[in-house]
GROMACS .gro file of C-alpha atoms in nm:
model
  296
    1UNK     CA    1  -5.201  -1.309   0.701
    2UNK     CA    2  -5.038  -1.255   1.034
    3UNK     CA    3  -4.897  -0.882   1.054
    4UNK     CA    4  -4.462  -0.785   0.957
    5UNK     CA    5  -4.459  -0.737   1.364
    6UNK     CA    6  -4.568  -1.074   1.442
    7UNK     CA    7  -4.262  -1.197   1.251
    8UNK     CA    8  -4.025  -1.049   1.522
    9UNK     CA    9  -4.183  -1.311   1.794
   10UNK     CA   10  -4.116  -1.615   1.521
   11UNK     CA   11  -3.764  -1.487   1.494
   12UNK     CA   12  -3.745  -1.437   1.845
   13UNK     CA   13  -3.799  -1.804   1.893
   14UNK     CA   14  -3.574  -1.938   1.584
   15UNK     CA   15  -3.277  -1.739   1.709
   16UNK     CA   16  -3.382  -1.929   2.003
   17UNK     CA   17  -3.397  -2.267   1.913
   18UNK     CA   18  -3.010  -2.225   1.765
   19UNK     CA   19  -2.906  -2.157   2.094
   20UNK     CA   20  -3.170  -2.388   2.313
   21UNK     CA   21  -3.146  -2.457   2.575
   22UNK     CA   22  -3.093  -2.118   2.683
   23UNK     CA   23  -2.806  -2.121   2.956
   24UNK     CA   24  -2.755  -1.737   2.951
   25UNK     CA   25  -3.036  -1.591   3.138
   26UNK     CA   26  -2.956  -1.257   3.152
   27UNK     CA   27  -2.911  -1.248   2.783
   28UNK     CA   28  -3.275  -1.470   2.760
   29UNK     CA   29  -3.430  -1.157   2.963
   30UNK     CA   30  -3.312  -0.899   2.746
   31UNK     CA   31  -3.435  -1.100   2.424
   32UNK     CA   32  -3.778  -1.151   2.596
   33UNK     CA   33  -3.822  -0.762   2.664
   34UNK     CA   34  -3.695  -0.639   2.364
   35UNK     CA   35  -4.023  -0.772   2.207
   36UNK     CA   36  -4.227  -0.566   2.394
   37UNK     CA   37  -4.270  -0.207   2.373
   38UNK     CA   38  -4.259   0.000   2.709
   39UNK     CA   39  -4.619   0.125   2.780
   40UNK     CA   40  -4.680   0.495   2.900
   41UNK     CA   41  -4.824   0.583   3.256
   42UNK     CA   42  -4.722   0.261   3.367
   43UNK     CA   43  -4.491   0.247   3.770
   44UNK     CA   44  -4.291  -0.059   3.859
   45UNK     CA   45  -4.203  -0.091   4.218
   46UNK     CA   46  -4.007  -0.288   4.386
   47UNK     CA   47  -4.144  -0.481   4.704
   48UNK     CA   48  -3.921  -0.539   4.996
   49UNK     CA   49  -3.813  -0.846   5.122
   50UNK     CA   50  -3.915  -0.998   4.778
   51UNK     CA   51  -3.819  -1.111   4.424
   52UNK     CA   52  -4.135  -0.873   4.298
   53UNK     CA   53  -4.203  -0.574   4.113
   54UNK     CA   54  -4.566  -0.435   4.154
   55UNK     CA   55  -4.703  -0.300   3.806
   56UNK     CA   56  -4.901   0.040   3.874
   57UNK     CA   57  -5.054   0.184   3.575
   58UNK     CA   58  -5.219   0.550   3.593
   59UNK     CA   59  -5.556   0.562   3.777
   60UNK     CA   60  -5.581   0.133   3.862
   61UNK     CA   61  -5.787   0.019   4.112
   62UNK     CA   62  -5.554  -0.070   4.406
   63UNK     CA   63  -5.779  -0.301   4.539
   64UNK     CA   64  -5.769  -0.540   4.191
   65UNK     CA   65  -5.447  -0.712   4.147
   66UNK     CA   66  -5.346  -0.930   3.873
   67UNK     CA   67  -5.100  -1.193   3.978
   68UNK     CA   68  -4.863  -1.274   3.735
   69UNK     CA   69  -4.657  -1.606   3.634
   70UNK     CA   70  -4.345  -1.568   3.380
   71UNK     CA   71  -4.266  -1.804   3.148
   72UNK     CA   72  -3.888  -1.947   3.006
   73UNK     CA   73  -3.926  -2.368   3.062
   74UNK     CA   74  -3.836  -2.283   3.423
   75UNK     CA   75  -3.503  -2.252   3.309
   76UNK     CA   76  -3.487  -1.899   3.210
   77UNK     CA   77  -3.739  -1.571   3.239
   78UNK     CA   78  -3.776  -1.341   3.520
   79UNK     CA   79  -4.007  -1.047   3.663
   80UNK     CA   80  -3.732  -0.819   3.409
   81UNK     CA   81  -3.816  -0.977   3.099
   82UNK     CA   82  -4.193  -1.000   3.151
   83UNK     CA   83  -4.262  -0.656   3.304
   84UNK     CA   84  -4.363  -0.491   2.984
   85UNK     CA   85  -4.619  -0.770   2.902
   86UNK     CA   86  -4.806  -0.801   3.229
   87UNK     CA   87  -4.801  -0.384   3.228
   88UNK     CA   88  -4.975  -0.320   2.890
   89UNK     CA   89  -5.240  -0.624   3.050
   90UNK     CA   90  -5.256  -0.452   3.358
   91UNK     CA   91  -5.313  -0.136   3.196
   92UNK     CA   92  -5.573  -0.264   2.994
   93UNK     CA   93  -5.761  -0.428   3.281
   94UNK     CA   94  -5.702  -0.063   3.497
   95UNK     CA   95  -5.589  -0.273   3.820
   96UNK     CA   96  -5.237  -0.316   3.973
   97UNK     CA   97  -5.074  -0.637   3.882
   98UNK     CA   98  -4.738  -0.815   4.073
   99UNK     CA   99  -4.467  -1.017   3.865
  100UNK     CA  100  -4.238  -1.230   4.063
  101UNK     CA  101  -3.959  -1.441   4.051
  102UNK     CA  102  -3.946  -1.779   4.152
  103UNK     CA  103  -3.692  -2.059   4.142
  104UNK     CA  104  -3.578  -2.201   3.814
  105UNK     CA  105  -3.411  -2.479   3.758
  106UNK     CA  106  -3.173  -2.687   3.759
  107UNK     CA  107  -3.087  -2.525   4.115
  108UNK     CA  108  -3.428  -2.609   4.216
  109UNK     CA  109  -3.702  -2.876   4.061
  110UNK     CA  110  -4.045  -2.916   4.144
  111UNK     CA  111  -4.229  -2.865   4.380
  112UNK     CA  112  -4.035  -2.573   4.418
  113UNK     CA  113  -4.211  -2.352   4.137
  114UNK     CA  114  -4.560  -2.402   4.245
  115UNK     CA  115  -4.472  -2.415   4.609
  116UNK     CA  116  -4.310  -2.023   4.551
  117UNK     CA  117  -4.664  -1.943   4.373
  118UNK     CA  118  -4.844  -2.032   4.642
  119UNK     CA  119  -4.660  -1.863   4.893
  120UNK     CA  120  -4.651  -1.560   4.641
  121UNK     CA  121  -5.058  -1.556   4.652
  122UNK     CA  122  -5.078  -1.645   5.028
  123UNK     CA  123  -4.864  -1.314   5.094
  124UNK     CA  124  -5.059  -1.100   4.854
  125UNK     CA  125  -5.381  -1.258   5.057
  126UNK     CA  126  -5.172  -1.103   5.350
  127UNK     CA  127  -5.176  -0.756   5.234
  128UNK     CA  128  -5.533  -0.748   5.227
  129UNK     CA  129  -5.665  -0.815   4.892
  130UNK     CA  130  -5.964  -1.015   4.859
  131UNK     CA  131  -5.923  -1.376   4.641
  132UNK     CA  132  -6.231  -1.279   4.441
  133UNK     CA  133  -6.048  -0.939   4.366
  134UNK     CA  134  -5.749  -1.158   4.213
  135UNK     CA  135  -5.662  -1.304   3.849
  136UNK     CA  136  -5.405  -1.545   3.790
  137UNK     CA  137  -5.210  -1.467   3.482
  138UNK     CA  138  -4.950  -1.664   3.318
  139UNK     CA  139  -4.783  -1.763   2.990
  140UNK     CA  140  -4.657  -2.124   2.910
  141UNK     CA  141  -4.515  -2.310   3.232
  142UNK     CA  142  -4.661  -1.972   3.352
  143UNK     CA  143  -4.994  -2.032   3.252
  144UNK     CA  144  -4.986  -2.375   3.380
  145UNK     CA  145  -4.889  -2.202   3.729
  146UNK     CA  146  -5.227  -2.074   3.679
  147UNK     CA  147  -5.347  -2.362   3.713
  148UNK     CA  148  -5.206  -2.621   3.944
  149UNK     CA  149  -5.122  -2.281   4.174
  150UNK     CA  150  -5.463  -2.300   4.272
  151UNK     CA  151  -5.480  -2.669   4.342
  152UNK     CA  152  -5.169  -2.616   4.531
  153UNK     CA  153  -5.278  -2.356   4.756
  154UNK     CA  154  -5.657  -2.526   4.776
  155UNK     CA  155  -5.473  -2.818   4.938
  156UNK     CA  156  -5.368  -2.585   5.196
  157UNK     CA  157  -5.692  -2.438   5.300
  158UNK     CA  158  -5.650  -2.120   5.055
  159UNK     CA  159  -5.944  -1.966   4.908
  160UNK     CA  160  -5.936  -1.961   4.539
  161UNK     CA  161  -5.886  -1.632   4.299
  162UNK     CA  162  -6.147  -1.508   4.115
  163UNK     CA  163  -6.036  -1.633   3.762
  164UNK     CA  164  -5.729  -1.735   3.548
  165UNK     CA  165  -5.554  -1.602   3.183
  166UNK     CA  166  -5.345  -1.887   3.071
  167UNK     CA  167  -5.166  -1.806   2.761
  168UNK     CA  168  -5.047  -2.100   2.567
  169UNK     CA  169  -4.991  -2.317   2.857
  170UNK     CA  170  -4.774  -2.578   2.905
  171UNK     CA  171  -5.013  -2.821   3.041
  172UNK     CA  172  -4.939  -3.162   2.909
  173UNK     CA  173  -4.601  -3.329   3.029
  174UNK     CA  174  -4.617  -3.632   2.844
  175UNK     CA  175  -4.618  -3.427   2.496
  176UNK     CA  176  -4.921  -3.659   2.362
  177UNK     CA  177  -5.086  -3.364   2.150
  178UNK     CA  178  -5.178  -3.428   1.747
  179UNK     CA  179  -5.053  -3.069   1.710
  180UNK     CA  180  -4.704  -3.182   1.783
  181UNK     CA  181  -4.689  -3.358   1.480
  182UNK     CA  182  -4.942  -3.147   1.313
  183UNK     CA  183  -4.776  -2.802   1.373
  184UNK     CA  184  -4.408  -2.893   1.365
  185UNK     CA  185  -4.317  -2.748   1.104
  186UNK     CA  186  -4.454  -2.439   1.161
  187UNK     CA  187  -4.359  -2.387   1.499
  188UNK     CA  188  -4.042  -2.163   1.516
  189UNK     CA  189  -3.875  -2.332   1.853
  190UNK     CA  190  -4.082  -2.561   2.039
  191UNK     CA  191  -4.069  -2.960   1.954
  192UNK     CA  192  -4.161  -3.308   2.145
  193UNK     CA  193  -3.814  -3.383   2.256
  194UNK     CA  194  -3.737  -3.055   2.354
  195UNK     CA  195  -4.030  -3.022   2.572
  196UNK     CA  196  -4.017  -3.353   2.730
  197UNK     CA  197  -3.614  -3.267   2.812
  198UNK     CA  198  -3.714  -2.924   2.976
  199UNK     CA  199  -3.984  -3.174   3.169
  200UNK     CA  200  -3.716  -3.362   3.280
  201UNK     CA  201  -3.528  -3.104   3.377
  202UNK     CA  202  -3.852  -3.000   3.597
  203UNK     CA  203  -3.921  -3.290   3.746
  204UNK     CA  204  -3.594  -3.445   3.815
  205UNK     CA  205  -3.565  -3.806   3.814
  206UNK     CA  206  -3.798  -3.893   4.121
  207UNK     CA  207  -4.056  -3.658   3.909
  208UNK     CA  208  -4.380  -3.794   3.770
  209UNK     CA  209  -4.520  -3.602   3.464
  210UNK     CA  210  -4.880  -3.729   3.640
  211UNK     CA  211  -4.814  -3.489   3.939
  212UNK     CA  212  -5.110  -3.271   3.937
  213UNK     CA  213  -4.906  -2.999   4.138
  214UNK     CA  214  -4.706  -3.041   3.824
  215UNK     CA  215  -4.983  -3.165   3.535
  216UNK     CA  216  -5.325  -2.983   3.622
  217UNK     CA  217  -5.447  -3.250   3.352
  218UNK     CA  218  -5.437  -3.462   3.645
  219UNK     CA  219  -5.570  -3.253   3.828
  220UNK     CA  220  -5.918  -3.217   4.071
  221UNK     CA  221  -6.045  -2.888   3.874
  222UNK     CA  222  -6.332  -2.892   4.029
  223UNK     CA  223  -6.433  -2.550   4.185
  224UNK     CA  224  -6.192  -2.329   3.973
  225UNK     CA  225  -6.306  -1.973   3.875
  226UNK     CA  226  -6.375  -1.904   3.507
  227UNK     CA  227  -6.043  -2.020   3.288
  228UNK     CA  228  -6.001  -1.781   2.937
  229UNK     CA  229  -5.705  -1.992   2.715
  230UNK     CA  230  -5.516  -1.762   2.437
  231UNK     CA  231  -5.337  -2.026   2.189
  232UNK     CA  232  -5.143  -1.915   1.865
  233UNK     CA  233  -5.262  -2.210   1.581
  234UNK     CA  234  -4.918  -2.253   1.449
  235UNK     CA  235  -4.785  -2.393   1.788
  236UNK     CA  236  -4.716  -2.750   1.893
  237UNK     CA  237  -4.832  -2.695   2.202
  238UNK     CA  238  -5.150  -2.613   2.036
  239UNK     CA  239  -5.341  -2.904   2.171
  240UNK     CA  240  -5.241  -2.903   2.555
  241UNK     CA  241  -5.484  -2.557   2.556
  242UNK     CA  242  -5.742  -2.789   2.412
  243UNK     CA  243  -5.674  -3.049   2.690
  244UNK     CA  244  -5.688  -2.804   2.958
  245UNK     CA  245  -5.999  -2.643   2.861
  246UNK     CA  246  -6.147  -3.040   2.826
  247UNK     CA  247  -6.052  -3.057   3.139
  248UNK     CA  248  -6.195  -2.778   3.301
  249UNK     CA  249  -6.537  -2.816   3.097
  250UNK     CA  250  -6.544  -3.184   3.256
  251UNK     CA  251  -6.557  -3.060   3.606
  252UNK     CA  252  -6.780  -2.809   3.550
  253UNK     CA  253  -6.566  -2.479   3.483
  254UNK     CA  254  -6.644  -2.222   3.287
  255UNK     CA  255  -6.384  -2.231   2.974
  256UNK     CA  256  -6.271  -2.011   2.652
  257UNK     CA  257  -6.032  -2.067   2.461
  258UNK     CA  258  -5.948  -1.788   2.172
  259UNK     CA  259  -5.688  -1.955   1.887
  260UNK     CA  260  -5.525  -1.729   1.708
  261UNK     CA  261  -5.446  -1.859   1.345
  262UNK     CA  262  -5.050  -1.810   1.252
  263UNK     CA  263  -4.986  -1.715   1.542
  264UNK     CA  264  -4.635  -1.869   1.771
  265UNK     CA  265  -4.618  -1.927   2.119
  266UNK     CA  266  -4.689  -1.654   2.379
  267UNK     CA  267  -4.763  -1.420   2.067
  268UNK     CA  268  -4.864  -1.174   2.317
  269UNK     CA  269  -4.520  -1.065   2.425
  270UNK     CA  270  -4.524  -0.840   2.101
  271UNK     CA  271  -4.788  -0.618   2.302
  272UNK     CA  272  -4.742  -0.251   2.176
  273UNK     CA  273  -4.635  -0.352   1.836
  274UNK     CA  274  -4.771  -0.649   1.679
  275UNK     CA  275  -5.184  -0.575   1.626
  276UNK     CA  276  -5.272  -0.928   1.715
  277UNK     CA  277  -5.111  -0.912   2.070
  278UNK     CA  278  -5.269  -0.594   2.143
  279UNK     CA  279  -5.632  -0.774   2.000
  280UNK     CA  280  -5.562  -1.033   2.217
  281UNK     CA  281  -5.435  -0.815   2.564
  282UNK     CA  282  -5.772  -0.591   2.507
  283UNK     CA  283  -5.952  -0.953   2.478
  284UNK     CA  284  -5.817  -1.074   2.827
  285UNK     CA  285  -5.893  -0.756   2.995
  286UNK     CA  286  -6.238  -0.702   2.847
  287UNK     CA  287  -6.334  -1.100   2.958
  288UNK     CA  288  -6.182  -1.038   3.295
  289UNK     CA  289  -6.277  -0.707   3.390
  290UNK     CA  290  -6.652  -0.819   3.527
  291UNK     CA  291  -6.528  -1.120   3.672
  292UNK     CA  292  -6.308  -0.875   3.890
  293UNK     CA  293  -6.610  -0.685   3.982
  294UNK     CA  294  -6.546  -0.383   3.715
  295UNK     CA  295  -6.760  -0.198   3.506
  296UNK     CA  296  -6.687  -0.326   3.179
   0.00000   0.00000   0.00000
């Protein structure tokens, strides 16, 4: 049975769906954060010169660094209303993490998303930090950032980060998944049309869902770090985690995937209240921890 605290994040996303798509942003931060508790001995700070907050819990390694991808359809979210959630994982991992904002449409489509990620990680590469010191994190378009992040900045002569935290990603722009039509009903928000209108909205009309900047399915994943998935079983977008990690395994990455049964979409923004969000934030950190170079 999932928990009474798990409930909030499946009303979080039916009071959603009533007023989808969300044109208020402010008021889609503050219903984002809300879910979240605040976590102690955690700093924010701001960074000059840029849309970022860095995340300092108590005694982190500075030299570890998290980078972190919001989600919101690119329509909505914001470093604000995912601050919380990428704290209690940075906390749990003991290393700093940064949250950033990058364009959202409709002022901007894509390539504008991934193109801001990359320059994002090229900058933190700036300050110093080694790639195999960094983890991409990310949840839904977020976690697909993850993804085709890295094959964006590869294409550029970037090294790659050490490994990447997907959670329920939003991987597969064509909406072909069984669990679309296997989960709908049980899914609180998401639904085929409405995902392949916020992919619209992405791509604009000279867009291709096939872009692999856009679609890592489509993408060369070939020489990615280690990839660990986090899907909740009652989501529609259930089966693009099971495509990415397909595709991943195919060219030779190292994969897991954790579902989590009853669980909705990005689950893990209950962190600090609901027991299976904190299971699966002390999950993440313990799998990534080594692969950062810390004793586990």
């Amino acid at each position: 049975m999932a928990s009474k605290e798990s409930e909030a994040v499946k009303q979080h996303w039916a009071k959603a769906r009533e007023a989808a798509p969300e044109t208020d942003r402010e008021l889609g931060d503050h219903r984002w954060a809300e879910l979240t508790t605040e976590p102690s001995d955690v700093d924010y700070l701001t960074v000059d010169g840029r849309p970022a907050l860095w995340i300092v819990p108590k005694g982190a390694a500075q030299d570890r660094v998290l980078l972190c991808m919001h989600g919101g359809g690119f329509i909505t979210g914001s470093r604000y209303s995912h601050r919380k959630l990428f704290a209690h994982l940075a906390k749990a991992v003991g290393v700093r993490a940064l949250v950033f904002d990058y364009p959202l449409v409709p002022e901007q489509l894509h390539p504008a998303q991934v193109d801001d990620a990359t320059a994002t990680y090229r900058w933190l590469l700036d300050q110093g930090i080694e790639p195999t010191h960094i983890a991409f994190a990310g949840d839904s378009v977020g976690g697909a950032l993850t993804i085709t992040t890295q094959l964006r900045a590869r294409s550029l002569g970037l090294p790659l980060p050490a490994a990447a935290l997907p959670i329920s990603p939003a991987v597969d722009l064509e909406a072909t998944g069984a669990s679309y039509d296997g989960n709908r009903d049980r899914d609180a928000f998401f639904h085929r049309d409405l995902v392949l209108g916020l992919v619209a909205m992405h791509l604009g009309p000279n867009g291709s869902p096939r872009d692999p900047f856009a679609n890592p399915l489509y993408g060369d994943l070939t020489g990615l770090g280690p990839i660990y998935i986090q899907v909740g079983g009652d989501e529609v977008l259930l089966d693009d985690a099971g495509l990415l990690a397909a595709a991943a395994e195919k060219a030779g990455v190292e994969v897991r995937v954790d579902v989590f049964p009853q669980m909705q979409h990005t689950f893990q923004m209950a962190a600090g209240r609901a027991p299976e969000a904190d299971d699966a934030i002390q999950r993440m950190a313990s799998w990534v921890r080594p692969l950062l170079g810390l004793v586990s």
